[in-house]
Amino acid sequence: MTTPPSDSPSRIDLPALEAWCRTLHQHLLARRQRACLWISGDDPSGAAQAICERWPAPEPVPLWLGTGEAFSTAGATPVRALAMAKAATQLGGEQSLVIFDAAQPATGFDPDAFGAVAGTLKAGGLLVLMTPAAWAAADPAPVPDGDHARLAHWPFERQQLTARYLARLARRLSSHASVLHWPQGGHLPAPSLDGGDQAARSDAIADSDCLTQDQAASVAALEALAPARPVVISADRGRGKSGALGIAAARCLAAGQDVWLTAPRPAAVSAIFERLAALLPRGQREGNVFRLPAGQADDDTASGSELRFLAPDAIEAARHACRDEVLPRLFVDEAAAIPTPLLKGYLAHFPRIAFATTVHGYEGTGRGFQLRFRHHLERQCPGWQALEMTTPVRWAPGDPLEALTDDLLLLSAQPPELPEPCAKNAQQWLEGCDIVLLERDALARDEAALRQLFGLLVQAHYRTTPADLRQLLDTPGLTLMAIRQRDVTTGRDAWLGVVAAVEEGGFPTSLAHDIWCGKRRPRGHLLAQSLAAHAGHQDAAEARWWRVLRIAVHPALWRRGQGARLLKALEQQALAAGVTRLGTSFGAEADLVAFWLAQDFVPLRMGLKRDAASGEHAVMMGKAIGESGSGESALRGQLVQDALLGALQQDFQRLLPSLLTHELHGLPPVLADRLRQQGSETDLATLTPAACAQRLDWYRRGGGGLALVRPWLETVLESRKPSRLDEASRHGLVLALGGQDAPAFISWAEGQGVVGRKARDRWCRAAAGRLIEQSE
């Protein structure tokens, strides 16, 4: 069964292709498996369109992931076109045929999108991966694609980046025997027909609604939820986790018990609503609520029962509005992707609660979630239960596409298992470890090291996505250092810790000025740009920094000084590169802030809004580094670096009390105390007229926001010095200090003809400018 592919479907042997599709589909269905067809060429879209026409499973219609431009195939077969960035909307759904267009220069290979849609294919499904021809050849190697654009921070262009990540993907694709490769100018691959039929299930399932014993056990635990005994269910994708939640919810509703359900997005729980509809045909869905009418429940309750989906940040308000003495049971799906502070709040208030999370998947990392959340559970609810679902439901064990996706994206990457000597005498064992500077070209070819190092990062961070691996390998200006323990007997390395830092700043004066006053925002340089644009120091954009992106240590070696050891090594490496400042940005937690304070970092800036991913305010911290030396030039350099960090720290301490009163009023007291540790609150009387004028001049030019100049603005308003600002406008500014979106200021502004948030912001900036101008 062979036919030469072509850019045009009209030149393909279509009868042969149709027979090939039918044979492959029947083969996959018989084994309850899925497959990946890799089409490499200059323009493989014609062949992919021909497959869309002939794939024997037309429902749902084929999904074409790429630019998102809608089209129909030559035979008018409908195709759902979706942009790569929208791939996450398919989570919770099922597909029979997915075309993943990584061949177009504008899109490229999006790791997160690939991870999202690969798990939606059901048994018998086919994923068609289209790539440039270079992926299939040793020379030329892959070049940076469209997805590299998000890594190309100033001054780099996408074409200047390396393509280590793509080269690794190409090597891994070529090494998998299960991948069906159809190179341009070659022949259709023959499907492997070995392996036998894996469709039969060996064990009888006691629960007729469940497909596996794992699922039945989870349903039973969810039904039997007891106060203060939360259940945590972990599963890889395709194990029936959502189905278990749906079955348990249906039985609770049938028993007259209400259920609340939350997840990162409504689409993630579509399978739960589908299960409810199948098991409770007399129920009715209205938006995000599924109701079982009165008299339909098992106990014939008069009021009926309902399952209500609520967004993660809406649970608290709903809880306060709930008039029942006993709250409903709460099911939390994809818990690893929900901010930890919210999860802790649910646990504190809901007597009957269950968490379900994906272990290796797109929605965050379940292993990292369990590692961090386990300690909190054990303190608050010692009787909590852990369940793991391992048997696939959507496909058979050993599915080739699942193995391929896991390998390409390193979804199951784990830190190494430590030998027995480490457990007995960890400190002595660690003395034999060294810290090495990693060369990324070599790392991209060392699968064992890459898996261990990425596994460390997965467990250390509450959400690690497939795209993080591309960042690790291809981000320009990135430095990687790691703790290595070498077994002298086997010669094998165990990687126990890793730190990644990226160079930032170094902007020319003119561009730094535009960043400072809010006119420009080049790609990347989070720390340097934020300290200039939101902390008001242009020098922060001109200075060179190394920002610590990630730092991770093997869980067995926590609190043994290894994180500090990595940072000390990084400092020496930065100094060798002529960089004298380190910085970091992370979701502020008291323990994390304490760690960085212990490494002599000081707080420089605090985000005013909670991060959507972490649920915490981002904090930026920095440290001046230098080596002892003599000479006037060395002393002058040290004074300059201290002056910048000192000014940033002083401004932060001056601003913090105001923020804690307003924008950060909900910050935990212990965290607020940690942030205040580095110095007493600066007396506002020390604000000189020149300092106030400089700060307000930055604000009127477009820098920062009103909250970030509040102490300086209050000082000038209280001074009552002559200005071009009339008394009515002074009163308006005083109202604005209480909040630009506060009803009092909105009402006043509308009375002045200033309508809309942007208009109010422009008015405040102009008024502050007039305030620092002396009257004629």
Short mmCIF file of C-alpha atoms in Angstrom, two decimals, residues 316 319 327 344-351:
data_model
loop_
_atom_site.label_atom_id
_atom_site.label_comp_id
_atom_site.label_asym_id
_atom_site.label_seq_id
_atom_site.Cartn_x
_atom_site.Cartn_y
_atom_site.Cartn_z
CA GLU A 316 -15.92 32.38 48.77
CA ARG A 319 -20.19 30.36 50.64
CA LEU A 327 -22.53 23.63 53.09
CA LYS A 344 -6.52 26.06 51.50
CA GLY A 345 -9.57 28.28 51.90
CA TYR A 346 -11.86 25.56 50.52
CA LEU A 347 -10.36 23.02 52.90
CA ALA A 348 -10.89 25.29 55.88
CA HIS A 349 -14.61 25.88 55.24
CA PHE A 350 -16.08 22.84 53.47
CA PRO A 351 -16.51 19.80 55.72
#
